[in-house]
Tab-separated table of C-alpha atoms in Angstrom:
chain	number	residue	atom	x	y	z
C	1	UNK	CA	-47.279	28.486	4.657
C	2	UNK	CA	-45.709	25.220	3.556
C	3	UNK	CA	-48.375	22.557	3.598
C	4	UNK	CA	-48.661	18.814	3.356
C	5	UNK	CA	-52.102	17.519	2.458
C	6	UNK	CA	-53.519	14.051	2.993
C	7	UNK	CA	-56.988	12.596	2.743
C	8	UNK	CA	-57.991	11.975	6.354
C	9	UNK	CA	-59.932	8.836	5.501
C	10	UNK	CA	-60.801	6.461	6.875
C	11	UNK	CA	-59.626	4.329	4.010
C	12	UNK	CA	-61.016	0.830	4.247
C	13	UNK	CA	-59.569	-2.045	2.230
C	14	UNK	CA	-60.149	-5.798	2.454
C	15	UNK	CA	-57.368	-8.032	3.680
C	16	UNK	CA	-55.006	-8.960	0.853
C	17	UNK	CA	-55.822	-5.896	-1.251
C	18	UNK	CA	-53.537	-3.015	-2.158
C	19	UNK	CA	-53.905	0.097	-0.046
C	20	UNK	CA	-52.978	3.365	-1.746
C	21	UNK	CA	-52.221	6.417	0.376
C	22	UNK	CA	-51.630	9.794	-1.192
C	23	UNK	CA	-49.958	13.037	-0.179
C	24	UNK	CA	-49.394	16.383	-1.877
C	25	UNK	CA	-47.066	19.150	-0.754
C	26	UNK	CA	-46.834	22.836	-1.528
C	27	UNK	CA	-43.093	23.520	-1.225
C	28	UNK	CA	-41.698	22.852	-4.698
C	29	UNK	CA	-38.145	22.836	-3.356
C	30	UNK	CA	-38.703	20.000	-0.896
C	31	UNK	CA	-36.074	17.300	-1.160
C	32	UNK	CA	-36.889	14.573	1.339
C	33	UNK	CA	-40.120	12.677	1.897
C	34	UNK	CA	-41.171	10.253	4.572
C	35	UNK	CA	-43.998	7.982	5.591
C	36	UNK	CA	-44.629	7.341	9.273
C	37	UNK	CA	-47.066	4.830	10.715
C	38	UNK	CA	-48.874	5.544	13.970
C	39	UNK	CA	-50.943	2.954	15.770
C	40	UNK	CA	-53.716	4.257	17.983
C	41	UNK	CA	-52.312	5.557	21.257
C	42	UNK	CA	-48.712	5.041	20.141
C	43	UNK	CA	-45.942	7.224	18.772
C	44	UNK	CA	-45.141	7.553	15.059
C	45	UNK	CA	-42.538	5.257	13.548
C	46	UNK	CA	-40.728	5.701	10.275
C	47	UNK	CA	-41.568	3.103	7.640
C	48	UNK	CA	-40.317	4.639	4.384
C	49	UNK	CA	-38.129	7.458	3.154
C	50	UNK	CA	-37.700	8.569	-0.457
C	51	UNK	CA	-35.408	11.221	-1.858
C	52	UNK	CA	-35.595	10.957	-5.654
C	53	UNK	CA	-38.290	10.615	-8.276
C	54	UNK	CA	-39.618	7.152	-8.930
C	55	UNK	CA	-40.427	4.136	-6.816
C	56	UNK	CA	-38.763	2.709	-3.747
C	57	UNK	CA	-39.770	-0.721	-2.517
C	58	UNK	CA	-39.296	-2.257	0.908
C	59	UNK	CA	-41.102	-5.531	1.433
C	60	UNK	CA	-44.840	-4.960	1.025
C	61	UNK	CA	-44.383	-1.184	0.986
C	62	UNK	CA	-43.675	0.970	-2.063
C	63	UNK	CA	-43.159	4.715	-1.904
C	64	UNK	CA	-43.632	6.706	-5.093
C	65	UNK	CA	-42.410	10.254	-5.643
C	66	UNK	CA	-43.239	12.686	-8.433
C	67	UNK	CA	-41.605	16.036	-7.736
C	68	UNK	CA	-43.034	17.685	-10.856
C	69	UNK	CA	-46.548	16.978	-9.600
C	70	UNK	CA	-45.544	17.529	-5.952
C	71	UNK	CA	-47.027	14.185	-5.090
C	72	UNK	CA	-45.874	11.276	-2.958
C	73	UNK	CA	-47.727	8.054	-2.349
C	74	UNK	CA	-47.453	4.864	-0.325
C	75	UNK	CA	-48.691	1.528	-1.610
C	76	UNK	CA	-49.183	-1.369	0.771
C	77	UNK	CA	-49.506	-4.699	-1.004
C	78	UNK	CA	-51.246	-7.734	0.511
C	79	UNK	CA	-52.710	-5.526	3.242
C	80	UNK	CA	-53.011	-7.134	6.664
C	81	UNK	CA	-55.192	-6.209	9.637
C	82	UNK	CA	-51.955	-5.293	11.422
C	83	UNK	CA	-51.497	-2.505	8.859
C	84	UNK	CA	-54.531	-0.731	10.322
C	85	UNK	CA	-53.110	2.547	11.573
C	86	UNK	CA	-52.807	6.214	10.705
C	87	UNK	CA	-50.181	6.970	8.082
C	88	UNK	CA	-48.436	10.321	8.243
C	89	UNK	CA	-46.728	11.913	5.279
C	90	UNK	CA	-43.826	14.199	6.162
C	91	UNK	CA	-41.700	16.524	4.068
C	92	UNK	CA	-38.429	18.324	4.670
C	93	UNK	CA	-38.860	21.845	3.340
C	94	UNK	CA	-36.298	23.636	1.228
C	95	UNK	CA	-33.989	26.351	2.443
C	96	UNK	CA	-32.875	27.244	5.939
C	97	UNK	CA	-34.258	24.998	8.616
C	98	UNK	CA	-34.359	22.037	6.300
C	99	UNK	CA	-33.963	19.792	9.337
C	100	UNK	CA	-37.546	20.602	10.278
C	101	UNK	CA	-40.249	18.215	9.141
C	102	UNK	CA	-43.726	19.285	8.123
C	103	UNK	CA	-46.314	16.576	8.710
C	104	UNK	CA	-49.644	15.997	7.058
C	105	UNK	CA	-52.622	15.307	9.275
C	106	UNK	CA	-52.558	11.635	8.403
C	107	UNK	CA	-54.757	9.078	6.679
C	108	UNK	CA	-56.430	6.448	8.803
C	109	UNK	CA	-56.280	3.011	7.188
C	110	UNK	CA	-58.541	0.165	8.202
C	111	UNK	CA	-57.854	-3.312	6.798
C	112	UNK	CA	-60.944	-5.484	7.032
C	113	UNK	CA	-60.356	-9.224	7.645
T	1	UNK	CA	-34.857	1.454	18.567
T	2	UNK	CA	-33.483	4.768	19.766
T	3	UNK	CA	-33.557	5.103	23.532
T	4	UNK	CA	-35.902	8.030	24.034
T	5	UNK	CA	-37.878	8.374	27.213
T	6	UNK	CA	-40.358	11.058	28.141
T	7	UNK	CA	-41.534	12.011	31.587
T	8	UNK	CA	-44.102	12.305	32.907
T	9	UNK	CA	-46.187	10.112	30.610
T	10	UNK	CA	-49.434	11.509	31.971
T	11	UNK	CA	-50.115	14.728	33.823
T	12	UNK	CA	-53.206	16.619	34.896
T	13	UNK	CA	-52.705	20.186	36.014
T	14	UNK	CA	-54.583	23.387	36.692
T	15	UNK	CA	-54.726	26.442	34.464
T	16	UNK	CA	-51.968	28.905	35.288
T	17	UNK	CA	-49.508	26.423	36.746
T	18	UNK	CA	-46.076	25.826	35.221
T	19	UNK	CA	-45.378	22.424	33.713
T	20	UNK	CA	-42.104	20.866	32.566
T	21	UNK	CA	-41.879	17.830	30.310
T	22	UNK	CA	-38.588	16.010	30.017
T	23	UNK	CA	-37.113	14.130	27.093
T	24	UNK	CA	-34.046	11.959	27.642
T	25	UNK	CA	-32.132	10.181	24.881
T	26	UNK	CA	-29.273	7.723	25.019
T	27	UNK	CA	-28.391	7.830	21.314
T	28	UNK	CA	-26.191	10.937	21.292
T	29	UNK	CA	-28.376	12.402	18.536
T	30	UNK	CA	-27.673	16.021	17.707
T	31	UNK	CA	-31.196	17.165	16.877
T	32	UNK	CA	-34.121	17.043	19.273
T	33	UNK	CA	-37.687	18.200	18.752
T	34	UNK	CA	-40.881	18.770	20.664
T	35	UNK	CA	-44.158	18.220	18.792
T	36	UNK	CA	-47.742	18.398	19.917
T	37	UNK	CA	-50.459	16.280	18.350
T	38	UNK	CA	-54.097	17.278	18.361
T	39	UNK	CA	-57.117	15.875	16.497
T	40	UNK	CA	-57.598	17.747	13.261
T	41	UNK	CA	-54.158	19.348	13.400
T	42	UNK	CA	-51.717	16.504	13.171
T	43	UNK	CA	-48.191	16.851	14.475
T	44	UNK	CA	-47.008	20.425	14.912
T	45	UNK	CA	-43.495	21.494	15.812
T	46	UNK	CA	-43.170	23.522	19.002
T	47	UNK	CA	-39.402	23.969	19.418
T	48	UNK	CA	-36.294	22.175	18.313
T	49	UNK	CA	-32.634	21.988	19.228
T	50	UNK	CA	-29.634	21.545	16.970
T	51	UNK	CA	-27.084	21.258	19.751
T	52	UNK	CA	-26.431	21.955	23.409
T	53	UNK	CA	-27.869	25.383	24.236
T	54	UNK	CA	-28.888	25.836	20.585
T	55	UNK	CA	-32.648	26.002	20.210
T	56	UNK	CA	-35.166	27.624	17.914
T	57	UNK	CA	-38.875	28.117	17.560
T	58	UNK	CA	-41.205	25.964	15.540
T	59	UNK	CA	-44.673	26.543	14.186
T	60	UNK	CA	-46.548	26.770	17.524
T	61	UNK	CA	-44.041	28.091	20.059
T	62	UNK	CA	-46.154	30.701	21.874
T	63	UNK	CA	-46.518	29.826	25.558
T	64	UNK	CA	-43.651	27.319	25.484
T	65	UNK	CA	-39.964	27.494	26.257
T	66	UNK	CA	-37.207	24.897	26.000
T	67	UNK	CA	-33.773	24.250	27.337
T	68	UNK	CA	-30.984	21.884	26.431
T	69	UNK	CA	-28.055	21.909	28.830
T	70	UNK	CA	-26.831	18.429	27.915
T	71	UNK	CA	-26.919	16.442	24.688
T	72	UNK	CA	-29.209	13.849	26.194
T	73	UNK	CA	-31.870	16.093	27.776
T	74	UNK	CA	-34.385	18.446	26.188
T	75	UNK	CA	-36.919	20.112	28.459
T	76	UNK	CA	-40.210	21.673	27.406
T	77	UNK	CA	-41.762	24.184	29.808
T	78	UNK	CA	-45.247	25.606	29.751
T	79	UNK	CA	-44.779	28.781	31.743
T	80	UNK	CA	-48.451	29.159	32.630
T	81	UNK	CA	-50.547	26.277	31.349
T	82	UNK	CA	-53.813	26.975	29.538
T	83	UNK	CA	-56.595	24.633	28.462
T	84	UNK	CA	-55.536	25.078	24.822
T	85	UNK	CA	-52.281	23.337	25.724
T	86	UNK	CA	-54.101	20.124	26.540
T	87	UNK	CA	-52.495	17.765	24.073
T	88	UNK	CA	-50.224	14.807	23.523
T	89	UNK	CA	-46.604	15.914	23.385
T	90	UNK	CA	-43.975	13.926	21.521
T	91	UNK	CA	-40.245	14.290	21.717
T	92	UNK	CA	-38.241	13.191	18.700
T	93	UNK	CA	-34.566	12.938	17.834
T	94	UNK	CA	-32.405	12.444	14.792
T	95	UNK	CA	-28.661	12.156	14.367
T	96	UNK	CA	-28.668	14.809	11.656
T	97	UNK	CA	-26.721	14.841	8.440
T	98	UNK	CA	-28.430	13.740	5.246
T	99	UNK	CA	-31.104	11.759	7.085
T	100	UNK	CA	-32.456	14.484	9.327
T	101	UNK	CA	-36.021	13.614	8.388
T	102	UNK	CA	-35.687	10.163	9.873
T	103	UNK	CA	-37.025	10.865	13.335
T	104	UNK	CA	-37.194	8.596	16.343
T	105	UNK	CA	-40.078	9.378	18.665
T	106	UNK	CA	-40.562	8.982	22.383
T	107	UNK	CA	-43.695	7.371	23.791
T	108	UNK	CA	-45.516	10.655	24.253
T	109	UNK	CA	-46.714	12.655	27.237
T	110	UNK	CA	-50.434	13.257	27.639
T	111	UNK	CA	-51.113	16.599	29.327
T	112	UNK	CA	-54.529	17.705	30.522
T	113	UNK	CA	-54.979	21.293	31.675
T	114	UNK	CA	-58.170	21.843	33.674
């Protein structure tokens, strides 16, 4: 069973702080990693994708990937109340069917004004 | 945003009745997916399609069937609905290629089976 694990939270951070969201995965051959944001009652939307080890920055968001440790994280700098949502980590498994995504259960983030 | 619409958005039905959810896309994306989302379980893949009339099972396919007769439409059928199928169902699409993990989601369909 290929698994993606996330701390369910809730993770509470004050406005302006850095929020750090973490994800581990079991399939060592996974190649593609994604972060989706889901507001309450809404559908998920892609906010970051990362395919190689290291950091990838997009505005206030930074995705970090460490394949050796099977670990991917999302940092949100200068957190805003509008960042309050559930963040889903998703991984494309290796091998046949690599177009299927496996999602973690999500981490709920609450940014306190 | 990808044009993905789901219908119906809300449905209440009785145990044992058949239910069909429709996903319609205007993006000409090759891959289409049906997920269900439940508290404590996250998003789980039910079925997916990699082309017209090409479908395959996902993680939780028992009790569900799908059909894709046109690129733009992907139907999910619950042959005989059960209370355990009460859930929020999301359709998703992607154009495929190297970015197949970059999914676009529909608004979701909330199904309640009494």
